[in-house]
Amino acid sequence: MDGYNWVNEITNKTIIELKKTADILEEAHNNFFYKYDISNTKFNALAILYNGPKEGMILSEIGDQMLVTRGNITGLIDRLEKQKFVKRVRDDEDRRKIVVIITEEGKVFIEKVIEDYKKWTGVILQSIEVDEKNEFIRILKKFKMKL
């Protein structure tokens, strides 16, 4: 194997390009949310609450959808509450149960971020046709199954 350039081998080139692209996308994603003084995780929690039941959700329901622990979700909701994007309320039927509800301020905020996010992702992907996007998704799913 003397002199074998593994970097130029197509399988390795594919992995390297995928990793570089993922890193760039993550940084761009973080920069996008930074403008709104919010993390990707906070955005996801707000989006879950925004799209969830009007009566709110308990912490474990939010955590299950986000795949995070109860301890992590508690701190996350604390931070969103400080920003006045959510509030905790006791359940009328079971006073031990605390429900998290997105506030009106949180709704206005998430709607603006979602609108801007759609524009941003549209610009990023504007040169890729719909059928190419579908094919890319198919390939990524196939790749993910092997991990």
Coordinates of C-alpha atoms in Angstrom, one line a residue, residues 40-67 85-86 100-103 106-107 109-111 114:
N40 CA -31.2 25.5 18.1
T41 CA -32.4 23.6 21.2
K42 CA -34.5 26.5 22.4
F43 CA -35.9 26.9 18.9
N44 CA -36.9 23.2 18.8
A45 CA -38.6 23.4 22.2
L46 CA -40.5 26.5 21.2
A47 CA -41.5 25.0 17.9
I48 CA -42.8 21.8 19.7
L49 CA -44.9 24.0 22.0
Y50 CA -46.1 26.2 19.2
N51 CA -47.3 23.2 17.2
G52 CA -48.4 21.2 20.3
P53 CA -51.7 21.2 22.1
K54 CA -53.1 24.6 23.1
E55 CA -53.4 23.5 26.7
G56 CA -49.6 23.0 26.8
M57 CA -47.4 20.0 27.4
I58 CA -45.7 18.5 30.4
L59 CA -41.9 18.5 30.6
S60 CA -41.6 14.8 29.8
E61 CA -43.7 15.2 26.6
I62 CA -41.4 18.0 25.4
G63 CA -38.3 16.0 26.4
D64 CA -39.5 12.9 24.6
Q65 CA -40.0 14.8 21.4
M66 CA -36.6 16.4 21.7
L67 CA -34.9 13.2 22.9
F85 CA -41.4 32.8 25.8
V86 CA -43.1 30.1 28.0
V100 CA -45.7 24.4 30.0
I101 CA -47.5 26.8 27.7
I102 CA -46.0 29.0 25.0
T103 CA -46.8 32.7 25.8
G106 CA -43.2 33.3 22.5
K107 CA -45.7 32.8 19.7
F109 CA -41.2 35.3 18.4
I110 CA -41.3 31.8 17.0
E111 CA -43.5 32.9 14.1
I114 CA -39.8 30.4 11.5

